[in-house]
């Protein structure tokens, strides 16, 4: 017998050693529908290498016998058409290889609807075999199927019978109530050589007006007719091009795994029977062309109402219905019609092939000599192109096609070359960007589209402390793109790194569209700093953070003891001694960046600030005036006025209203810092940092410095307390442009008196740097001094009253409250001593003590290399200033 095309062949040695011999593994790489279609197309072009086509000679006959008994065997022989009159004239070459005969109304008795009596099919089987004469012994019966009056028998020539496998039968009734077998079909399927073929014998609804019902019955039969499971005996792939490897994935396979094989799950379908389609109208003419023009079956096929895709040979014989029994005369009561037909369907892709595929018809005729029925029998001789598949050779060709596709894909796969697999940033400090370069070169033959992608453990394409520019793009073949990787640890990302809970390390995935992924390791050594450290940690630390381990931080936080962080105390104590105590201005001038980095290193290492090194630093010019000061022309005008008068307006600091010379002031005899009075008995001398931290227990200010609610002073007057703490809202009025309260804008030019202080008071670059470090330290807290959870309440309180501001702090944690009181004491002392103004304090510290939760955005959303102005909207910022001013006035009541 021929090789089974569904059998898994032995592996064929691969000619290319670089390609895997595992067919399944290689096929999985090309298991998309588009690629499989290309593979089938390539196999078809080379099909002659493994497919050998043969023409199967098939005799197909159909006859509605009207319940009659078989007649003379010689008359039946004329229907078969291949039985020689003389036994000596028999030749095997003229005999068909398959004989398929279908009958309708084999048993027209009413009881046949109830009892499935096989007497009639036995009678007709014996009669047909007898009519074969001497040729009978050249055939063997391979299948038969009966459904009430429908009956089909299939004979195969002995030399062909061994090439027929997988024979199965089925039937569908669609007559009375849609299920009775007076109308319906019987079917036989088989595999001839390696080609699946299905034969259907049908009897459809009678009457000329029932054309729609006949169409519906055709579709019902096609839908319901099913043979055994596709995995059963004899089930074969419809497509001879499909190897077993592809068949298992469903490519080209007729019946889906687990369901029955349908009519159209074959390469060929031959449909025969009394289809009962009539001639639509009376037509004149003797050549039947006019009648065929209104043939209902032709019309249904043309309109795709039924039998779409089927073919039929040209009809050159007389209508086969309806005759007067025993004659060749038509019944005058009925319009003649071609009810008995033979059609065929070829699976798309196999018709009109040059290699012998498809179906041809050499004879299509009716046998008028048989007159026992009101129908004439019809006979067709078909040539069906069936094939034998060399499964081993097919598998070898299949492998060649896979390798060819794999080679094409490898040539077209985007590839890249990276100049480094590890990017090391070295030591990384808080707030300082460290940049590295990564070169990506296109080493392939097609343009590459690259992008960094997220990982299961990280939603973004990079950790929050890393920025990649560009993070995606396209590179042409032979070109190189330089990417910049920048690490910046800020208050948004510093908390876990500061506590050594996380490392400054990650794996980036550089993905190429339609290509592979490349992995880049980024790493660095983050140096823990008080900057970016949480306040909940700083208040517990008693040793330098730079040298603390993760365990040290855990023990520190578990100690339960807290105080004002030493880093904050060091900065404020220095400013109290060398700025407030010497008459220098605060918070108006920018500091020196180099010195700021040095001061931060001292704080991280717990090294005392060196006045000699700090006070020697001088700012180069007046251009460092803070951004909220007046514009340049106004600043020059006020500066010139101050230089001409040689003094400043003293309406903020001393409260005397007099003008004093800055040059004549004795800085060494100024009133000692109010902070010393807060720290206790050692007010006359500077306590050591450790002693100050140990004794720090802030209480209310004395009655002389406490400020009660009082009316807003009139323009040009000063408060009775001799301080700058009048009505907070009045301090936000810009005197530069005048106008009502509704017209005031936060961030507008400073009042002239404050600008005079900024321009005329002496300032020191080192002091300015220390002041900037204090502001930066508070800004760097991951959670601000007043937590995010209290932001809304504090902003609302700022718009109401001082009592509301105090009430908003009731939920503030003790350690935060302690630091806040300490900071307010320092700032109040600076304002009272004329080093700054309450308005300036509010403008600067409202942005760092209070921060909106919305500011906690991803670092990718901002240019982290630039300085950022934080804070909410204009109204929130104004209310934050008012809130801070209320606190400055209420220090003794917190």
PDB file of C-alpha atoms in Angstrom, residues 523-717:
ATOM      1  CA  UNK A 523      25.109  50.434  39.140  1.00  0.00           C
ATOM      2  CA  UNK A 524      26.561  53.001  41.455  1.00  0.00           C
ATOM      3  CA  UNK A 525      27.533  53.603  45.064  1.00  0.00           C
ATOM      4  CA  UNK A 526      25.107  55.953  46.753  1.00  0.00           C
ATOM      5  CA  UNK A 527      26.686  57.888  49.613  1.00  0.00           C
ATOM      6  CA  UNK A 528      24.098  58.262  52.399  1.00  0.00           C
ATOM      7  CA  UNK A 529      23.508  61.867  53.340  1.00  0.00           C
ATOM      8  CA  UNK A 530      21.437  63.889  55.731  1.00  0.00           C
ATOM      9  CA  UNK A 531      20.079  65.404  52.546  1.00  0.00           C
ATOM     10  CA  UNK A 532      17.284  63.192  51.328  1.00  0.00           C
ATOM     11  CA  UNK A 533      17.112  61.400  54.687  1.00  0.00           C
ATOM     12  CA  UNK A 534      13.697  61.192  56.307  1.00  0.00           C
ATOM     13  CA  UNK A 535      13.042  63.363  59.336  1.00  0.00           C
ATOM     14  CA  UNK A 536      11.890  60.248  61.188  1.00  0.00           C
ATOM     15  CA  UNK A 537      15.487  59.027  60.894  1.00  0.00           C
ATOM     16  CA  UNK A 538      17.335  62.290  61.404  1.00  0.00           C
ATOM     17  CA  UNK A 539      15.707  62.989  64.771  1.00  0.00           C
ATOM     18  CA  UNK A 540      17.127  59.703  66.107  1.00  0.00           C
ATOM     19  CA  UNK A 541      20.639  59.784  64.632  1.00  0.00           C
ATOM     20  CA  UNK A 542      23.513  60.267  67.090  1.00  0.00           C
ATOM     21  CA  UNK A 543      26.351  59.412  64.698  1.00  0.00           C
ATOM     22  CA  UNK A 544      27.449  60.345  61.164  1.00  0.00           C
ATOM     23  CA  UNK A 545      24.995  58.906  58.600  1.00  0.00           C
ATOM     24  CA  UNK A 546      27.778  58.359  56.065  1.00  0.00           C
ATOM     25  CA  UNK A 547      29.184  55.450  58.014  1.00  0.00           C
ATOM     26  CA  UNK A 548      25.935  53.854  59.185  1.00  0.00           C
ATOM     27  CA  UNK A 549      24.830  50.432  57.995  1.00  0.00           C
ATOM     28  CA  UNK A 550      21.297  49.224  57.405  1.00  0.00           C
ATOM     29  CA  UNK A 551      21.300  47.612  60.838  1.00  0.00           C
ATOM     30  CA  UNK A 552      22.505  50.869  62.383  1.00  0.00           C
ATOM     31  CA  UNK A 553      19.573  52.725  60.874  1.00  0.00           C
ATOM     32  CA  UNK A 554      17.140  50.091  62.138  1.00  0.00           C
ATOM     33  CA  UNK A 555      18.544  50.294  65.681  1.00  0.00           C
ATOM     34  CA  UNK A 556      18.540  54.085  65.534  1.00  0.00           C
ATOM     35  CA  UNK A 557      14.859  54.271  64.567  1.00  0.00           C
ATOM     36  CA  UNK A 558      13.935  51.747  67.242  1.00  0.00           C
ATOM     37  CA  UNK A 559      15.628  53.728  70.037  1.00  0.00           C
ATOM     38  CA  UNK A 560      12.532  55.866  70.720  1.00  0.00           C
ATOM     39  CA  UNK A 561      14.679  58.916  71.585  1.00  0.00           C
ATOM     40  CA  UNK A 562      14.544  61.973  69.377  1.00  0.00           C
ATOM     41  CA  UNK A 563      15.755  65.541  69.289  1.00  0.00           C
ATOM     42  CA  UNK A 564      16.301  68.291  66.785  1.00  0.00           C
ATOM     43  CA  UNK A 565      18.549  66.809  64.060  1.00  0.00           C
ATOM     44  CA  UNK A 566      22.114  67.850  64.624  1.00  0.00           C
ATOM     45  CA  UNK A 567      22.480  68.898  60.968  1.00  0.00           C
ATOM     46  CA  UNK A 568      19.666  71.441  61.366  1.00  0.00           C
ATOM     47  CA  UNK A 569      21.073  72.635  64.681  1.00  0.00           C
ATOM     48  CA  UNK A 570      24.557  73.082  63.168  1.00  0.00           C
ATOM     49  CA  UNK A 571      23.254  75.244  60.326  1.00  0.00           C
ATOM     50  CA  UNK A 572      20.930  77.405  62.436  1.00  0.00           C
ATOM     51  CA  UNK A 573      23.520  77.835  65.184  1.00  0.00           C
ATOM     52  CA  UNK A 574      26.090  78.994  62.639  1.00  0.00           C
ATOM     53  CA  UNK A 575      23.632  81.464  61.147  1.00  0.00           C
ATOM     54  CA  UNK A 576      22.663  82.751  64.588  1.00  0.00           C
ATOM     55  CA  UNK A 577      26.271  83.440  65.456  1.00  0.00           C
ATOM     56  CA  UNK A 578      27.697  84.673  62.144  1.00  0.00           C
ATOM     57  CA  UNK A 579      24.694  86.190  60.381  1.00  0.00           C
ATOM     58  CA  UNK A 580      22.077  87.324  62.866  1.00  0.00           C
ATOM     59  CA  UNK A 581      24.689  88.078  65.472  1.00  0.00           C
ATOM     60  CA  UNK A 582      26.805  90.156  63.064  1.00  0.00           C
ATOM     61  CA  UNK A 583      24.135  91.949  61.094  1.00  0.00           C
ATOM     62  CA  UNK A 584      24.357  90.001  57.835  1.00  0.00           C
ATOM     63  CA  UNK A 585      21.221  89.531  55.732  1.00  0.00           C
ATOM     64  CA  UNK A 586      19.673  86.089  55.272  1.00  0.00           C
ATOM     65  CA  UNK A 587      17.736  84.348  52.514  1.00  0.00           C
ATOM     66  CA  UNK A 588      18.185  87.032  49.858  1.00  0.00           C
ATOM     67  CA  UNK A 589      21.399  85.918  48.183  1.00  0.00           C
ATOM     68  CA  UNK A 590      22.377  82.680  46.497  1.00  0.00           C
ATOM     69  CA  UNK A 591      25.359  80.819  47.886  1.00  0.00           C
ATOM     70  CA  UNK A 592      28.441  79.279  46.381  1.00  0.00           C
ATOM     71  CA  UNK A 593      27.877  75.810  44.956  1.00  0.00           C
ATOM     72  CA  UNK A 594      31.373  74.546  45.610  1.00  0.00           C
ATOM     73  CA  UNK A 595      31.234  75.641  49.236  1.00  0.00           C
ATOM     74  CA  UNK A 596      27.712  74.185  49.552  1.00  0.00           C
ATOM     75  CA  UNK A 597      29.000  70.745  48.547  1.00  0.00           C
ATOM     76  CA  UNK A 598      31.777  71.069  51.142  1.00  0.00           C
ATOM     77  CA  UNK A 599      29.294  72.056  53.879  1.00  0.00           C
ATOM     78  CA  UNK A 600      27.080  69.072  53.001  1.00  0.00           C
ATOM     79  CA  UNK A 601      30.075  66.763  53.316  1.00  0.00           C
ATOM     80  CA  UNK A 602      30.772  68.182  56.797  1.00  0.00           C
ATOM     81  CA  UNK A 603      27.172  67.570  57.824  1.00  0.00           C
ATOM     82  CA  UNK A 604      27.238  63.984  56.505  1.00  0.00           C
ATOM     83  CA  UNK A 605      30.470  63.285  58.379  1.00  0.00           C
ATOM     84  CA  UNK A 606      29.286  65.123  61.524  1.00  0.00           C
ATOM     85  CA  UNK A 607      32.204  67.566  61.290  1.00  0.00           C
ATOM     86  CA  UNK A 608      31.689  71.032  62.888  1.00  0.00           C
ATOM     87  CA  UNK A 609      31.299  73.868  60.406  1.00  0.00           C
ATOM     88  CA  UNK A 610      34.530  75.800  60.001  1.00  0.00           C
ATOM     89  CA  UNK A 611      33.844  79.563  60.194  1.00  0.00           C
ATOM     90  CA  UNK A 612      37.285  80.383  58.857  1.00  0.00           C
ATOM     91  CA  UNK A 613      36.666  78.385  55.680  1.00  0.00           C
ATOM     92  CA  UNK A 614      33.078  79.545  55.264  1.00  0.00           C
ATOM     93  CA  UNK A 615      33.290  83.278  55.936  1.00  0.00           C
ATOM     94  CA  UNK A 616      36.179  83.733  53.516  1.00  0.00           C
ATOM     95  CA  UNK A 617      33.861  82.876  50.606  1.00  0.00           C
ATOM     96  CA  UNK A 618      32.496  86.001  48.961  1.00  0.00           C
ATOM     97  CA  UNK A 619      29.849  86.099  46.254  1.00  0.00           C
ATOM     98  CA  UNK A 620      31.152  87.623  43.014  1.00  0.00           C
ATOM     99  CA  UNK A 621      28.369  90.086  42.324  1.00  0.00           C
ATOM    100  CA  UNK A 622      24.926  91.329  43.283  1.00  0.00           C
ATOM    101  CA  UNK A 623      23.359  89.207  40.576  1.00  0.00           C
ATOM    102  CA  UNK A 624      22.587  86.530  43.166  1.00  0.00           C
ATOM    103  CA  UNK A 625      19.596  88.465  44.501  1.00  0.00           C
ATOM    104  CA  UNK A 626      16.724  86.074  44.944  1.00  0.00           C
ATOM    105  CA  UNK A 627      14.283  85.652  42.078  1.00  0.00           C
ATOM    106  CA  UNK A 628      11.353  87.159  43.972  1.00  0.00           C
ATOM    107  CA  UNK A 629      13.071  90.541  44.246  1.00  0.00           C
ATOM    108  CA  UNK A 630      12.298  93.456  41.941  1.00  0.00           C
ATOM    109  CA  UNK A 631      13.257  93.463  38.296  1.00  0.00           C
ATOM    110  CA  UNK A 632      16.664  94.782  37.225  1.00  0.00           C
ATOM    111  CA  UNK A 633      15.817  98.477  36.499  1.00  0.00           C
ATOM    112  CA  UNK A 634      13.986  98.834  39.823  1.00  0.00           C
ATOM    113  CA  UNK A 635      16.790  97.052  41.667  1.00  0.00           C
ATOM    114  CA  UNK A 636      19.369  99.447  40.213  1.00  0.00           C
ATOM    115  CA  UNK A 637      17.252 102.459  41.152  1.00  0.00           C
ATOM    116  CA  UNK A 638      16.886 101.348  44.757  1.00  0.00           C
ATOM    117  CA  UNK A 639      20.560 100.370  44.935  1.00  0.00           C
ATOM    118  CA  UNK A 640      21.631 103.832  43.705  1.00  0.00           C
ATOM    119  CA  UNK A 641      19.318 105.494  46.235  1.00  0.00           C
ATOM    120  CA  UNK A 642      20.826 103.478  49.070  1.00  0.00           C
ATOM    121  CA  UNK A 643      24.353 104.336  47.995  1.00  0.00           C
ATOM    122  CA  UNK A 644      23.503 108.082  47.909  1.00  0.00           C
ATOM    123  CA  UNK A 645      21.936 108.114  51.362  1.00  0.00           C
ATOM    124  CA  UNK A 646      24.519 105.839  52.919  1.00  0.00           C
ATOM    125  CA  UNK A 647      21.942 104.032  55.018  1.00  0.00           C
ATOM    126  CA  UNK A 648      18.834 101.887  54.984  1.00  0.00           C
ATOM    127  CA  UNK A 649      15.234 102.336  56.022  1.00  0.00           C
ATOM    128  CA  UNK A 650      15.021 100.811  59.444  1.00  0.00           C
ATOM    129  CA  UNK A 651      11.344  99.998  59.428  1.00  0.00           C
ATOM    130  CA  UNK A 652      11.820  96.245  59.850  1.00  0.00           C
ATOM    131  CA  UNK A 653      14.513  95.423  62.319  1.00  0.00           C
ATOM    132  CA  UNK A 654      15.027  97.710  65.294  1.00  0.00           C
ATOM    133  CA  UNK A 655      11.614  99.317  65.266  1.00  0.00           C
ATOM    134  CA  UNK A 656      12.906 102.816  66.058  1.00  0.00           C
ATOM    135  CA  UNK A 657      12.061 104.331  62.686  1.00  0.00           C
ATOM    136  CA  UNK A 658      15.455 106.053  62.520  1.00  0.00           C
ATOM    137  CA  UNK A 659      18.026 105.740  59.782  1.00  0.00           C
ATOM    138  CA  UNK A 660      21.337 104.420  60.930  1.00  0.00           C
ATOM    139  CA  UNK A 661      24.577 104.009  59.053  1.00  0.00           C
ATOM    140  CA  UNK A 662      25.476 100.457  58.150  1.00  0.00           C
ATOM    141  CA  UNK A 663      29.120 101.352  58.421  1.00  0.00           C
ATOM    142  CA  UNK A 664      28.831 102.761  61.944  1.00  0.00           C
ATOM    143  CA  UNK A 665      26.960  99.802  63.419  1.00  0.00           C
ATOM    144  CA  UNK A 666      28.946  97.872  66.032  1.00  0.00           C
ATOM    145  CA  UNK A 667      28.303  94.302  64.993  1.00  0.00           C
ATOM    146  CA  UNK A 668      30.033  92.881  68.016  1.00  0.00           C
ATOM    147  CA  UNK A 669      27.664  94.552  70.521  1.00  0.00           C
ATOM    148  CA  UNK A 670      24.383  93.326  69.048  1.00  0.00           C
ATOM    149  CA  UNK A 671      21.840  91.667  71.321  1.00  0.00           C
ATOM    150  CA  UNK A 672      22.684  87.962  71.836  1.00  0.00           C
ATOM    151  CA  UNK A 673      20.707  85.470  69.749  1.00  0.00           C
ATOM    152  CA  UNK A 674      17.230  84.706  70.999  1.00  0.00           C
ATOM    153  CA  UNK A 675      18.103  81.069  70.417  1.00  0.00           C
ATOM    154  CA  UNK A 676      20.422  81.195  73.413  1.00  0.00           C
ATOM    155  CA  UNK A 677      17.511  82.200  75.623  1.00  0.00           C
ATOM    156  CA  UNK A 678      15.624  79.192  74.349  1.00  0.00           C
ATOM    157  CA  UNK A 679      18.478  76.816  75.103  1.00  0.00           C
ATOM    158  CA  UNK A 680      18.463  77.548  78.811  1.00  0.00           C
ATOM    159  CA  UNK A 681      20.965  78.647  81.424  1.00  0.00           C
ATOM    160  CA  UNK A 682      23.951  78.901  79.083  1.00  0.00           C
ATOM    161  CA  UNK A 683      22.579  81.993  77.347  1.00  0.00           C
ATOM    162  CA  UNK A 684      25.752  83.943  77.949  1.00  0.00           C
ATOM    163  CA  UNK A 685      27.959  81.460  76.149  1.00  0.00           C
ATOM    164  CA  UNK A 686      27.685  79.219  73.161  1.00  0.00           C
ATOM    165  CA  UNK A 687      26.848  75.651  74.238  1.00  0.00           C
ATOM    166  CA  UNK A 688      28.513  72.718  72.576  1.00  0.00           C
ATOM    167  CA  UNK A 689      26.368  70.959  69.924  1.00  0.00           C
ATOM    168  CA  UNK A 690      25.977  67.845  72.077  1.00  0.00           C
ATOM    169  CA  UNK A 691      25.028  69.862  75.148  1.00  0.00           C
ATOM    170  CA  UNK A 692      22.583  71.977  73.168  1.00  0.00           C
ATOM    171  CA  UNK A 693      20.913  68.936  71.700  1.00  0.00           C
ATOM    172  CA  UNK A 694      20.701  67.251  75.089  1.00  0.00           C
ATOM    173  CA  UNK A 695      19.126  70.302  76.803  1.00  0.00           C
ATOM    174  CA  UNK A 696      16.868  71.323  73.933  1.00  0.00           C
ATOM    175  CA  UNK A 697      13.374  71.557  75.356  1.00  0.00           C
ATOM    176  CA  UNK A 698      11.562  74.405  73.731  1.00  0.00           C
ATOM    177  CA  UNK A 699       8.998  76.270  75.782  1.00  0.00           C
ATOM    178  CA  UNK A 700       6.910  79.357  75.049  1.00  0.00           C
ATOM    179  CA  UNK A 701       8.576  82.662  74.444  1.00  0.00           C
ATOM    180  CA  UNK A 702       8.481  85.176  77.255  1.00  0.00           C
ATOM    181  CA  UNK A 703       5.754  87.693  77.389  1.00  0.00           C
ATOM    182  CA  UNK A 704       7.925  90.436  76.017  1.00  0.00           C
ATOM    183  CA  UNK A 705       8.428  88.660  72.719  1.00  0.00           C
ATOM    184  CA  UNK A 706       5.018  87.029  72.406  1.00  0.00           C
ATOM    185  CA  UNK A 707       2.716  88.764  69.930  1.00  0.00           C
ATOM    186  CA  UNK A 708      -1.018  88.807  70.446  1.00  0.00           C
ATOM    187  CA  UNK A 709      -3.674  89.393  67.835  1.00  0.00           C
ATOM    188  CA  UNK A 710      -3.774  93.113  67.140  1.00  0.00           C
ATOM    189  CA  UNK A 711      -5.166  95.466  64.527  1.00  0.00           C
ATOM    190  CA  UNK A 712      -3.319  95.915  61.297  1.00  0.00           C
ATOM    191  CA  UNK A 713      -1.020  98.941  61.631  1.00  0.00           C
ATOM    192  CA  UNK A 714      -1.684 101.838  59.368  1.00  0.00           C
ATOM    193  CA  UNK A 715       0.562 102.508  56.430  1.00  0.00           C
ATOM    194  CA  UNK A 716       3.965 103.776  57.487  1.00  0.00           C
ATOM    195  CA  UNK A 717       3.518 102.897  61.169  1.00  0.00           C
TER     196      UNK A 717
END
